[in-house]
PDB file of C-alpha atoms in Angstrom:
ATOM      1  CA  UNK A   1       0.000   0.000   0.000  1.00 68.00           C
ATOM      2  CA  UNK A   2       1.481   3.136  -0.719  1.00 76.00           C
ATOM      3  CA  UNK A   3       1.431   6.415   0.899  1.00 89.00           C
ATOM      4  CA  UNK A   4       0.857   9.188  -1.224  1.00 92.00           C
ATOM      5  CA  UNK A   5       0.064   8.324  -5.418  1.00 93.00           C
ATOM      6  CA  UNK A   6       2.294   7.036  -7.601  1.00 94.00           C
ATOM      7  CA  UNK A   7       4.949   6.759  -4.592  1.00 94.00           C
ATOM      8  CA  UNK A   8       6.847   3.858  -6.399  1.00 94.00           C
ATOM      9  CA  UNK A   9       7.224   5.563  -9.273  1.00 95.00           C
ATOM     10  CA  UNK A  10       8.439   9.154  -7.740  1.00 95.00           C
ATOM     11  CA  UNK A  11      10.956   6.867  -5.553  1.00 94.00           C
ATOM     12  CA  UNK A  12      12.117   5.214  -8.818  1.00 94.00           C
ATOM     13  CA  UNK A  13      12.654   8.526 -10.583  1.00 94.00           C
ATOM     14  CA  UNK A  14      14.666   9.727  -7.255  1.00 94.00           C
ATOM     15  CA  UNK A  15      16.984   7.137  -7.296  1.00 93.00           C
ATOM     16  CA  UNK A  16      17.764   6.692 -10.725  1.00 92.00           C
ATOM     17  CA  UNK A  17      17.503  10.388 -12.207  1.00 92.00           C
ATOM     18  CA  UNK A  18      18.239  12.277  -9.608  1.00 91.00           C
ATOM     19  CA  UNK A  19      21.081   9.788  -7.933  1.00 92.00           C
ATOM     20  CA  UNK A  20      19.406  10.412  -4.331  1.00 92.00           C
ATOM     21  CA  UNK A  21      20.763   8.530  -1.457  1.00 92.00           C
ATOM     22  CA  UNK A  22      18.865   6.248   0.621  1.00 91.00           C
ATOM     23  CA  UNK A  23      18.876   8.826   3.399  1.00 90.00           C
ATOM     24  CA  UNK A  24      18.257  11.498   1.042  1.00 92.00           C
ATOM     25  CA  UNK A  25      15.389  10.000  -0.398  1.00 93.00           C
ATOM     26  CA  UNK A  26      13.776   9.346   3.418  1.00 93.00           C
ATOM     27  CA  UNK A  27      13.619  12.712   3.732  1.00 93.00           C
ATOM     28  CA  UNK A  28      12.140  14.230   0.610  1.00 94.00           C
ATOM     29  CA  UNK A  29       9.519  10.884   1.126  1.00 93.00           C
ATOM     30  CA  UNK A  30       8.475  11.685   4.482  1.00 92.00           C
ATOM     31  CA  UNK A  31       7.863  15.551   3.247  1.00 93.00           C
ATOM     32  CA  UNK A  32       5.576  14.223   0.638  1.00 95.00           C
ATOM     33  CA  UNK A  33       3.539  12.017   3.125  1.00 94.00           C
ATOM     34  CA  UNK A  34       3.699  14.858   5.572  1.00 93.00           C
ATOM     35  CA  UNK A  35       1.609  16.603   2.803  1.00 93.00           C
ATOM     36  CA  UNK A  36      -0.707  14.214   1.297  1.00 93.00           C
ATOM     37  CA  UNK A  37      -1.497  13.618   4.606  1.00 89.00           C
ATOM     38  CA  UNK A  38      -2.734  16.517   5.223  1.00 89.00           C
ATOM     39  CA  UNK A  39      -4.352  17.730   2.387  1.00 88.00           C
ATOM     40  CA  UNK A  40      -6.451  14.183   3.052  1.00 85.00           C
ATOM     41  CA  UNK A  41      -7.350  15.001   6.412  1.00 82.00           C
ATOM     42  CA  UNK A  42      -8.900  18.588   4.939  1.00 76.00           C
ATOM     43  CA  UNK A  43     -11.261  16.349   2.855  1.00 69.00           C
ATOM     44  CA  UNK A  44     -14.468  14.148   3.324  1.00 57.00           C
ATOM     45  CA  UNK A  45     -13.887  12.578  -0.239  1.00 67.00           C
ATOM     46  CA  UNK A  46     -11.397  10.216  -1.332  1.00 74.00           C
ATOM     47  CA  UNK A  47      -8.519  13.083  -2.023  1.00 78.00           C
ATOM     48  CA  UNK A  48      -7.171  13.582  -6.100  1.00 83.00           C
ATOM     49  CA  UNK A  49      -4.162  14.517  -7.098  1.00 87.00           C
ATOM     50  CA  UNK A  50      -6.196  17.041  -9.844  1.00 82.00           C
ATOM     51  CA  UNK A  51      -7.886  18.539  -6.590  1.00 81.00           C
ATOM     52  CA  UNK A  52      -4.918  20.270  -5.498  1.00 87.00           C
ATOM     53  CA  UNK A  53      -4.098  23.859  -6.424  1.00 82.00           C
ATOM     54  CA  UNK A  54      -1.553  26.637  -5.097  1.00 81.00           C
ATOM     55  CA  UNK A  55      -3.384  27.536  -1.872  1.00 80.00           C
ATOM     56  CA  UNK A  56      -3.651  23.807  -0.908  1.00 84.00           C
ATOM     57  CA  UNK A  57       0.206  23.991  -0.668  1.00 88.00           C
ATOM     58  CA  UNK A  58       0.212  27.352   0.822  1.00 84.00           C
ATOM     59  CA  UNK A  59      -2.527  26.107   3.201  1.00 84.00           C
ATOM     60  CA  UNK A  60       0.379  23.762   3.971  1.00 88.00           C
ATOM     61  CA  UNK A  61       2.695  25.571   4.740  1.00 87.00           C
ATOM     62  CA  UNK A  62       1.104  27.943   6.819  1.00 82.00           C
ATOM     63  CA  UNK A  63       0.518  25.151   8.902  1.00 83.00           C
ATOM     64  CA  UNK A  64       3.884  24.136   9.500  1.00 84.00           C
ATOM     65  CA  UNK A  65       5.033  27.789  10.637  1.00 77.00           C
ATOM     66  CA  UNK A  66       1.722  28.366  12.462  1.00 73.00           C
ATOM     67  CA  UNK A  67       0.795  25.285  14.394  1.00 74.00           C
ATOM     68  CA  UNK A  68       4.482  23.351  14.521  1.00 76.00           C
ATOM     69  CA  UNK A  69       6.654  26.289  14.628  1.00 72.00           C
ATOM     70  CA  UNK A  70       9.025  25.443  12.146  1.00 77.00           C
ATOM     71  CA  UNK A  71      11.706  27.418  11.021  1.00 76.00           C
ATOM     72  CA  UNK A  72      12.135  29.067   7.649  1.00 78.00           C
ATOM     73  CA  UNK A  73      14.604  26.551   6.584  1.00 79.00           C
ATOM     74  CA  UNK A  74      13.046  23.713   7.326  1.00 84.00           C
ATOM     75  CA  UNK A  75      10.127  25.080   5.537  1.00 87.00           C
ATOM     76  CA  UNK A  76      11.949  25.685   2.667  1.00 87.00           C
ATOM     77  CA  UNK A  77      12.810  22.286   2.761  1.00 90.00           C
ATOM     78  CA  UNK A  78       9.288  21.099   2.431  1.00 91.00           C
ATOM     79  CA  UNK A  79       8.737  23.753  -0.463  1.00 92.00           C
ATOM     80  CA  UNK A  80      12.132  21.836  -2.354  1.00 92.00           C
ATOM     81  CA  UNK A  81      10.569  18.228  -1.897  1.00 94.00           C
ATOM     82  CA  UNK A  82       6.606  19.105  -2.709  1.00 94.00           C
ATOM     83  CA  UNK A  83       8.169  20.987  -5.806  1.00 92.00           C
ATOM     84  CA  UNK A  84      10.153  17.916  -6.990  1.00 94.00           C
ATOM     85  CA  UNK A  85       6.999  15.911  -6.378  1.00 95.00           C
ATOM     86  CA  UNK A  86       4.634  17.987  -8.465  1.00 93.00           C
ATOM     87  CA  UNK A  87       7.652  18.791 -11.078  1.00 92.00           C
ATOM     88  CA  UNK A  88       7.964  15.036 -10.971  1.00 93.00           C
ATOM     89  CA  UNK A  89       4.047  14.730 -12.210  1.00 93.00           C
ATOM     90  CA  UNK A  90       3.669  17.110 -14.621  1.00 89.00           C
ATOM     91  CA  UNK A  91       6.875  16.203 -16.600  1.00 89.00           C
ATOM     92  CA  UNK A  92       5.414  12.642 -16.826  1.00 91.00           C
ATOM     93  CA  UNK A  93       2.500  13.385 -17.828  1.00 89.00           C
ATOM     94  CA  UNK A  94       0.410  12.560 -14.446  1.00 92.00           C
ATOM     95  CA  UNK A  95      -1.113  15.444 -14.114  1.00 88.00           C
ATOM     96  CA  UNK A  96      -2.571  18.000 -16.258  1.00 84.00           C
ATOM     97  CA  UNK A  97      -1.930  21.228 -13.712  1.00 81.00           C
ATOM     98  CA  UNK A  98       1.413  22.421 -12.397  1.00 83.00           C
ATOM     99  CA  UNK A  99      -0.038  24.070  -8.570  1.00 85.00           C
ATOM    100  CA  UNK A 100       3.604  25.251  -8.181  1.00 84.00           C
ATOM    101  CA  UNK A 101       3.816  28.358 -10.031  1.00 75.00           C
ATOM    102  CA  UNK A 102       2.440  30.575  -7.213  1.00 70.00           C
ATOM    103  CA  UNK A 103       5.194  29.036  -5.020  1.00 75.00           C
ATOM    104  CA  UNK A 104       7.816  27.827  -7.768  1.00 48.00           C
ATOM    105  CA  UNK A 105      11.177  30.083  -7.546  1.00 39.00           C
ATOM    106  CA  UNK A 106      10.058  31.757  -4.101  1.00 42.00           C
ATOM    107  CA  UNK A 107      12.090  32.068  -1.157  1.00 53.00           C
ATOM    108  CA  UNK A 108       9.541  30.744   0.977  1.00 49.00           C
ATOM    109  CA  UNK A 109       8.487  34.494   3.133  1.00 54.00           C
ATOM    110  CA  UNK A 110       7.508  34.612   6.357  1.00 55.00           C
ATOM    111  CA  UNK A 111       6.182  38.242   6.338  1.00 66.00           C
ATOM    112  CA  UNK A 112       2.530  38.231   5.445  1.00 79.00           C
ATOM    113  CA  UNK A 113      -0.294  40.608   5.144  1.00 84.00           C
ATOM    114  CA  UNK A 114      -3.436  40.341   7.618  1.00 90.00           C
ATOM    115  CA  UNK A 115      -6.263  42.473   7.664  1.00 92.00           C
ATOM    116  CA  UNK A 116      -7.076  43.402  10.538  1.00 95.00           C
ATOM    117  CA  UNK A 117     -10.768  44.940  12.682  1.00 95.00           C
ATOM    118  CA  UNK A 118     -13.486  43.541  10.707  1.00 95.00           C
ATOM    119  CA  UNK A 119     -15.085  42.425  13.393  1.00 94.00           C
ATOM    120  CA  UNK A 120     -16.598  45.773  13.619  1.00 90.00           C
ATOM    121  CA  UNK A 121     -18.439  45.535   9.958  1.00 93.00           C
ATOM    122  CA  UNK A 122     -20.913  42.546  10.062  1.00 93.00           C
ATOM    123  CA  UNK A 123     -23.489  44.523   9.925  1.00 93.00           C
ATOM    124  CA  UNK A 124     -22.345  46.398   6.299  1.00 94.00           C
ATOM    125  CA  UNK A 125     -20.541  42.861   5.135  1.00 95.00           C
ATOM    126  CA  UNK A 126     -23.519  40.941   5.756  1.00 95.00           C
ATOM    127  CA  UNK A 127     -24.972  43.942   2.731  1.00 94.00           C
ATOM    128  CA  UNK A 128     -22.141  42.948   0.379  1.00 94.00           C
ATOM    129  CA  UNK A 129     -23.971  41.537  -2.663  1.00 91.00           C
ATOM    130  CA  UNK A 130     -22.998  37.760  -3.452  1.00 92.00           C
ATOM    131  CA  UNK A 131     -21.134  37.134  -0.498  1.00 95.00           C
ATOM    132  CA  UNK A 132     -21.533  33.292   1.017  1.00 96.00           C
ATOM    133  CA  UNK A 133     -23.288  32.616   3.716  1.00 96.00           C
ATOM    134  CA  UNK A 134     -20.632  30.393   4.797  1.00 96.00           C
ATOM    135  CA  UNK A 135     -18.085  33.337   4.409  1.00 96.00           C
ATOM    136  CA  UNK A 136     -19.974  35.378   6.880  1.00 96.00           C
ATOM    137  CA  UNK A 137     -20.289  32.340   9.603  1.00 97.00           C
ATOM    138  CA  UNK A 138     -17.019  31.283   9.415  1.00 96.00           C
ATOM    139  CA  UNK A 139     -16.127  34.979  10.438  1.00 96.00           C
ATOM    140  CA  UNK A 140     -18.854  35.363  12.974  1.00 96.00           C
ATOM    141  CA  UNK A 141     -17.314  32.228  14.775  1.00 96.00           C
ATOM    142  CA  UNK A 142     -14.101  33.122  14.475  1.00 96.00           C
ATOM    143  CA  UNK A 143     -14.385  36.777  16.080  1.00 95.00           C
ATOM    144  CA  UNK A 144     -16.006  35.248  19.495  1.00 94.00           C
ATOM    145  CA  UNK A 145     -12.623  34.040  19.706  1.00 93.00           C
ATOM    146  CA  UNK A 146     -13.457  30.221  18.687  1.00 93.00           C
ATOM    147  CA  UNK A 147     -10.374  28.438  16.703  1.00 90.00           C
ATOM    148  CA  UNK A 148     -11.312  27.373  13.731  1.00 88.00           C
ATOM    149  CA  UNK A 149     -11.650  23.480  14.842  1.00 86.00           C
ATOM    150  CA  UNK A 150     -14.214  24.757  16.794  1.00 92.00           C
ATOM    151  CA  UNK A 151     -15.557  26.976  14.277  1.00 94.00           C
ATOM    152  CA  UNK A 152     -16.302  24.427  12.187  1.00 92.00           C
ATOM    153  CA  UNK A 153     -18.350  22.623  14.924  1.00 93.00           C
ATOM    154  CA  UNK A 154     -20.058  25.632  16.205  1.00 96.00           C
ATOM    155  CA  UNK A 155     -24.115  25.220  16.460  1.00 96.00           C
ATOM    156  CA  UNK A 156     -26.616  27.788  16.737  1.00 96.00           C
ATOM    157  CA  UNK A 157     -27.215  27.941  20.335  1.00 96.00           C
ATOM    158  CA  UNK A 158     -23.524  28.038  20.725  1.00 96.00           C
ATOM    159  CA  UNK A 159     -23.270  31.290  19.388  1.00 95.00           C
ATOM    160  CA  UNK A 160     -26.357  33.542  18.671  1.00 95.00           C
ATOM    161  CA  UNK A 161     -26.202  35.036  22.190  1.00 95.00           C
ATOM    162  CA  UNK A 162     -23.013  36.224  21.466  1.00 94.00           C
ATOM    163  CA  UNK A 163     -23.829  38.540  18.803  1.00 94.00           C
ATOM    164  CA  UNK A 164     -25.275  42.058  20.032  1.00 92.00           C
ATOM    165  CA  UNK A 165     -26.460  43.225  16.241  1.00 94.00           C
ATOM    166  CA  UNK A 166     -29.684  42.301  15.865  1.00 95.00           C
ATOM    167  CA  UNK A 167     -29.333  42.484  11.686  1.00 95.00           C
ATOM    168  CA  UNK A 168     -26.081  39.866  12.203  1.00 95.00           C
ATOM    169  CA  UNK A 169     -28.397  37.987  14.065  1.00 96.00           C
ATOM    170  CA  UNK A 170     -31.210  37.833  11.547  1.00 96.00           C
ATOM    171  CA  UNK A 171     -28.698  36.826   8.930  1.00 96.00           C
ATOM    172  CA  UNK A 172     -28.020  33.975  10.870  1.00 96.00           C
ATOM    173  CA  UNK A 173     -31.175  33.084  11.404  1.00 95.00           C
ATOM    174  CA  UNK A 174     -32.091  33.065   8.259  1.00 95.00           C
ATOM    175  CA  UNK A 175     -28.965  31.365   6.645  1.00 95.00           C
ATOM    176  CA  UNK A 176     -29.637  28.356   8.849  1.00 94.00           C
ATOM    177  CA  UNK A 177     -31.628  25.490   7.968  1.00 90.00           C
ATOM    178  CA  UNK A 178     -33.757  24.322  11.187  1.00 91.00           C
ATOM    179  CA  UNK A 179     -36.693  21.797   9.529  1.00 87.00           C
ATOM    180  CA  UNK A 180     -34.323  18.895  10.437  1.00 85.00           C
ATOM    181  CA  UNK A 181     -32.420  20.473  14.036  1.00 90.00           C
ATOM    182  CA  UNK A 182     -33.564  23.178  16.217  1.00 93.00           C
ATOM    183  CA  UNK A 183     -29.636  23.843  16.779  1.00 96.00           C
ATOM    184  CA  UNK A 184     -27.776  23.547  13.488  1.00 94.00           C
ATOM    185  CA  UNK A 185     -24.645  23.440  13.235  1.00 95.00           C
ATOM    186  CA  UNK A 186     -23.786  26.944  11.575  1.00 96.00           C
ATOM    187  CA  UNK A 187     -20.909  25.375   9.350  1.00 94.00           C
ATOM    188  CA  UNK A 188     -22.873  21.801   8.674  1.00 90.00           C
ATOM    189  CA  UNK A 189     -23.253  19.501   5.743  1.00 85.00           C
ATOM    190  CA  UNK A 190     -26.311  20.275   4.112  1.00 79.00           C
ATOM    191  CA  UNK A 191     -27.552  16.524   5.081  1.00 77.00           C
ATOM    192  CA  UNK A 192     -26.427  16.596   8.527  1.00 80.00           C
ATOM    193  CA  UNK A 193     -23.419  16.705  10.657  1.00 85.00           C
ATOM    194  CA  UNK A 194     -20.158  19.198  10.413  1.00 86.00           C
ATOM    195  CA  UNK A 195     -16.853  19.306   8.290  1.00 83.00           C
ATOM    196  CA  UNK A 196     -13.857  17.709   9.713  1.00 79.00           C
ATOM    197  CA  UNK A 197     -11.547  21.034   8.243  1.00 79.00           C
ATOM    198  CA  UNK A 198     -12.988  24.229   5.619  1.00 81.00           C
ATOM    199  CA  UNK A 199     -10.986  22.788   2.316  1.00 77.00           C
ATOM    200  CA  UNK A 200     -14.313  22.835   0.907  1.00 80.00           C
ATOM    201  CA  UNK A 201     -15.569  25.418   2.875  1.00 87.00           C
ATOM    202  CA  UNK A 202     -13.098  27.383   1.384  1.00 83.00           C
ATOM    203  CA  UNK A 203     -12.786  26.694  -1.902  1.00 81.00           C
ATOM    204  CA  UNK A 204     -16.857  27.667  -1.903  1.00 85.00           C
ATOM    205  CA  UNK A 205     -15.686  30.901  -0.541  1.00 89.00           C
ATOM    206  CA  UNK A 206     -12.657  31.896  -2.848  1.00 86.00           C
ATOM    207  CA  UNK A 207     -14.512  34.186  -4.695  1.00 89.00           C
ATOM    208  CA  UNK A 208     -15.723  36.512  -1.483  1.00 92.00           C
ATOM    209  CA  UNK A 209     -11.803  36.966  -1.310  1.00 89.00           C
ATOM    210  CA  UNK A 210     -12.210  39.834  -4.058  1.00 88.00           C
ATOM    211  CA  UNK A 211     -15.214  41.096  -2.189  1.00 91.00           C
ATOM    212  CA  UNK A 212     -13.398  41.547   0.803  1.00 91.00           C
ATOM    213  CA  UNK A 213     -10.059  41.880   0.481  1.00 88.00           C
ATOM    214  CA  UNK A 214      -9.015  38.951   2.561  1.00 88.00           C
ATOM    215  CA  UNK A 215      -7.881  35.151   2.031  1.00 85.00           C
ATOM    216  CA  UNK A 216     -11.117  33.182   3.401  1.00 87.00           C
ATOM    217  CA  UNK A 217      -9.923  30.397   5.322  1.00 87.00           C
ATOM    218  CA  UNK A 218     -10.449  29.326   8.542  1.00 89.00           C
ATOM    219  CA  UNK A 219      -6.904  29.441   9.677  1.00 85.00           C
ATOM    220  CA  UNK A 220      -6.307  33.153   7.998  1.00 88.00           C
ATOM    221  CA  UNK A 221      -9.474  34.732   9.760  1.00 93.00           C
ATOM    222  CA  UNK A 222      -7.874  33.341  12.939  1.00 92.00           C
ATOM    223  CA  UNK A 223      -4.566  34.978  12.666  1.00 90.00           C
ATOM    224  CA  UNK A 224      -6.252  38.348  11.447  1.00 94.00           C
ATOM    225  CA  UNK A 225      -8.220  38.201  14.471  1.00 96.00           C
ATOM    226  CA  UNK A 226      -5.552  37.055  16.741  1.00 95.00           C
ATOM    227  CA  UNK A 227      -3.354  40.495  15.555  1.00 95.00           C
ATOM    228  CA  UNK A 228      -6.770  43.262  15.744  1.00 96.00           C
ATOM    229  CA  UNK A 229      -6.574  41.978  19.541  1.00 96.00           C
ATOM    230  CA  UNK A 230      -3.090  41.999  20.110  1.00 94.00           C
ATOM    231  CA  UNK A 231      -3.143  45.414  18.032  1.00 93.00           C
ATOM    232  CA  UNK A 232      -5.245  47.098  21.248  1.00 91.00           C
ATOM    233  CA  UNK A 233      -3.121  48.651  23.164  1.00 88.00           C
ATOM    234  CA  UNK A 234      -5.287  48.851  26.374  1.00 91.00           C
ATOM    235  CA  UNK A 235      -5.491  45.297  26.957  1.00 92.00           C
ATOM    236  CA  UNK A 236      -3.553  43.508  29.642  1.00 94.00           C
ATOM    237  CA  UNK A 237      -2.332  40.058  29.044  1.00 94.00           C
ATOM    238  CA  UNK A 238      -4.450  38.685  31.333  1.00 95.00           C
ATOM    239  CA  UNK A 239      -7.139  40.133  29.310  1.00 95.00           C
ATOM    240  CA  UNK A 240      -5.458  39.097  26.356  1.00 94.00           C
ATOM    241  CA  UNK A 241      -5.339  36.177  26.831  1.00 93.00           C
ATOM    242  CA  UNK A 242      -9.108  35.330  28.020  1.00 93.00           C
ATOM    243  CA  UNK A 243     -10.173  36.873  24.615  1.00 93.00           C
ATOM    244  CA  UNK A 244      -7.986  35.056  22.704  1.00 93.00           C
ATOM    245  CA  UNK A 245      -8.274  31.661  24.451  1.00 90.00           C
ATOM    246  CA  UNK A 246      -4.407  30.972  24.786  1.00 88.00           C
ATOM    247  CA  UNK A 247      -1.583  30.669  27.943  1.00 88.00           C
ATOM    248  CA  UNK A 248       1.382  33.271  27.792  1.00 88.00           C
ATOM    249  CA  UNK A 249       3.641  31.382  25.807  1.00 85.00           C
ATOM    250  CA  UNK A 250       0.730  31.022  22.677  1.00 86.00           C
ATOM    251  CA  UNK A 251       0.401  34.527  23.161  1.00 89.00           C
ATOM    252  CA  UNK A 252       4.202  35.628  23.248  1.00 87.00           C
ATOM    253  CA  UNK A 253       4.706  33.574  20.329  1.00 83.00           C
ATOM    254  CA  UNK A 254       2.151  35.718  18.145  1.00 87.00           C
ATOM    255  CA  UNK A 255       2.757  38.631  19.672  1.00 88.00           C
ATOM    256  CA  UNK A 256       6.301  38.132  18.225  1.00 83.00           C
ATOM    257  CA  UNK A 257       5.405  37.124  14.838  1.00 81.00           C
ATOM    258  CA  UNK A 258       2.702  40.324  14.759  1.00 86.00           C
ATOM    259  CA  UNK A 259       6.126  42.384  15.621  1.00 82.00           C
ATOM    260  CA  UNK A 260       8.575  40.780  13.362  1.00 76.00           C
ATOM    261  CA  UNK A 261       7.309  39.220  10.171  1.00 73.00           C
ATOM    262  CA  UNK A 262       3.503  40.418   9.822  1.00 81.00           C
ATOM    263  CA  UNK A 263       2.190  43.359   8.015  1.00 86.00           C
ATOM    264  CA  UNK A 264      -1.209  44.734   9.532  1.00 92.00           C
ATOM    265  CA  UNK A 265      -4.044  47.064   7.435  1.00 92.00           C
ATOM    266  CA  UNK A 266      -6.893  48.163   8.201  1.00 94.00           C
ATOM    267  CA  UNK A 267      -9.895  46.607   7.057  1.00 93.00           C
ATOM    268  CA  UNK A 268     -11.890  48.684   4.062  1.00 90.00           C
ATOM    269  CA  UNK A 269     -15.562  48.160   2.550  1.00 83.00           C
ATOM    270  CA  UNK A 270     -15.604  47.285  -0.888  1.00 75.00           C
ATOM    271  CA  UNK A 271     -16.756  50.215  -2.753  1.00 72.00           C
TER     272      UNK A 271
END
């Protein structure tokens, strides 16, 4: 059984193209199952190799940085393997899409952009035209300070009493199915139960990204939350850390990141 497709065949090319050693070739293998693994956890289907596109990968390695802490080499590491992998593919013909060229040739950056205090517009980004309901509850749950594995198993009595606008509370309302469950959950399947991560949820969502300004994943809205907090300058830790839902050594850690490698703006309606 193999771990990630056509595993024999990448191995092959490895050790007879590219001359890898044994020990070479452990490593760039246990990147690729490092990936595949995850991009099948952040599906309910049986995952496909002509599923996977740019932000999967970034997805990826935001993950590595945000929730195992890696370091910039080491990331860069990953980026070399997954690269040789897809490279790998597409020269042979295995698949028809190269998701690379977003992250092909890139030092691999640690400085990103987050938009920050949109917590503050639900009531005018509820108004946007087009915009997905899913979009708007994903962002309701995350500014009560839920992360987003929570988030995605939020319900409806889990959260309405949280919200103070009465028109952010009708949209709820009315975005939420209750013939089947008089508490939804406000992320759910539409036949029932919740999704184990927001790869679909997000790829639904993409094109809201255009509508308002901002990447729309689970993991993003998080961060972009966690930095409008730790942007208020009249907060204690303690405080800070009650909001936020993390110990002092969570909250150090994104404090430093905020200071050293992110980029905050303000967040502006569409006009």
């Amino acid at each position: 059984m193999t771990n990630y497709p056509y595993e024999k065949e990448f191995q092959n090319y490895c050790k007879k193209i590219k001359h890898y050693a044994d020990s070479t070739l452990l490593i760039v293998n246990r990147s690729i199952i490092t990936f595949w693994n995850f991009f099948k956890n952040s599906t309910n289907e049986e995952p496909s190799l002509s599923e996977i596109q740019a932000s999967d990968i970034q997805n990826f390695l935001n993950s590595l940085e945000e929730k195992l802490h890696l370091k910039e080499s080491t990331i860069n590491k990953y980026i070399s393997h997954i690269r040789l992998y897809f490279s790998f593919l597409y020269s042979h013909h295995l698949i028809e899409f190269y998701p690379m060229l977003e992250i092909n040739g890139r030092k691999f950056n640690r400085q990103k952009v987050y938009v920050i205090d949109w917590m503050e517009k639900f009531p005018e980004i509820i108004k946007i035209p087009n915009i997905h309901p899913e979009t708007i509850m994903m962002m309701v749950g995350i500014s009560q300070g839920f992360n987003p594995n929570e988030v995605l198993k939020l319900r409806y009595f889990d959260i309405i009493n949280k919200i103070l606008n009465t028109d952010v509370k009708d949209y709820i309302k009315t975005h939420l199915n209750f013939e089947k469950d008089d508490n939804p959950y406000i992320l759910g399947k539409k036949f029932g139960g919740y999704y184990p991560s927001d790869f679909h949820l997000a790829q639904r969502c993409f094109p809201d990204r255009k509508l308002i300004g901002m990447d729309i994943t689970l993991q993003n809205l998080r961060l972009s939350f966690v930095y409008s907090i730790l942007n208020r300058k009249n907060l204690t830790d303690d405080k800070l850390e009650k909001i936020l839902r993390v110990d002092s050594k969570s909250l150090f850690y994104y404090r430093e990141n905020m200071m050293r490698y992110n980029k905050l703006v303000e967040f502006k309606l569409p006009k």
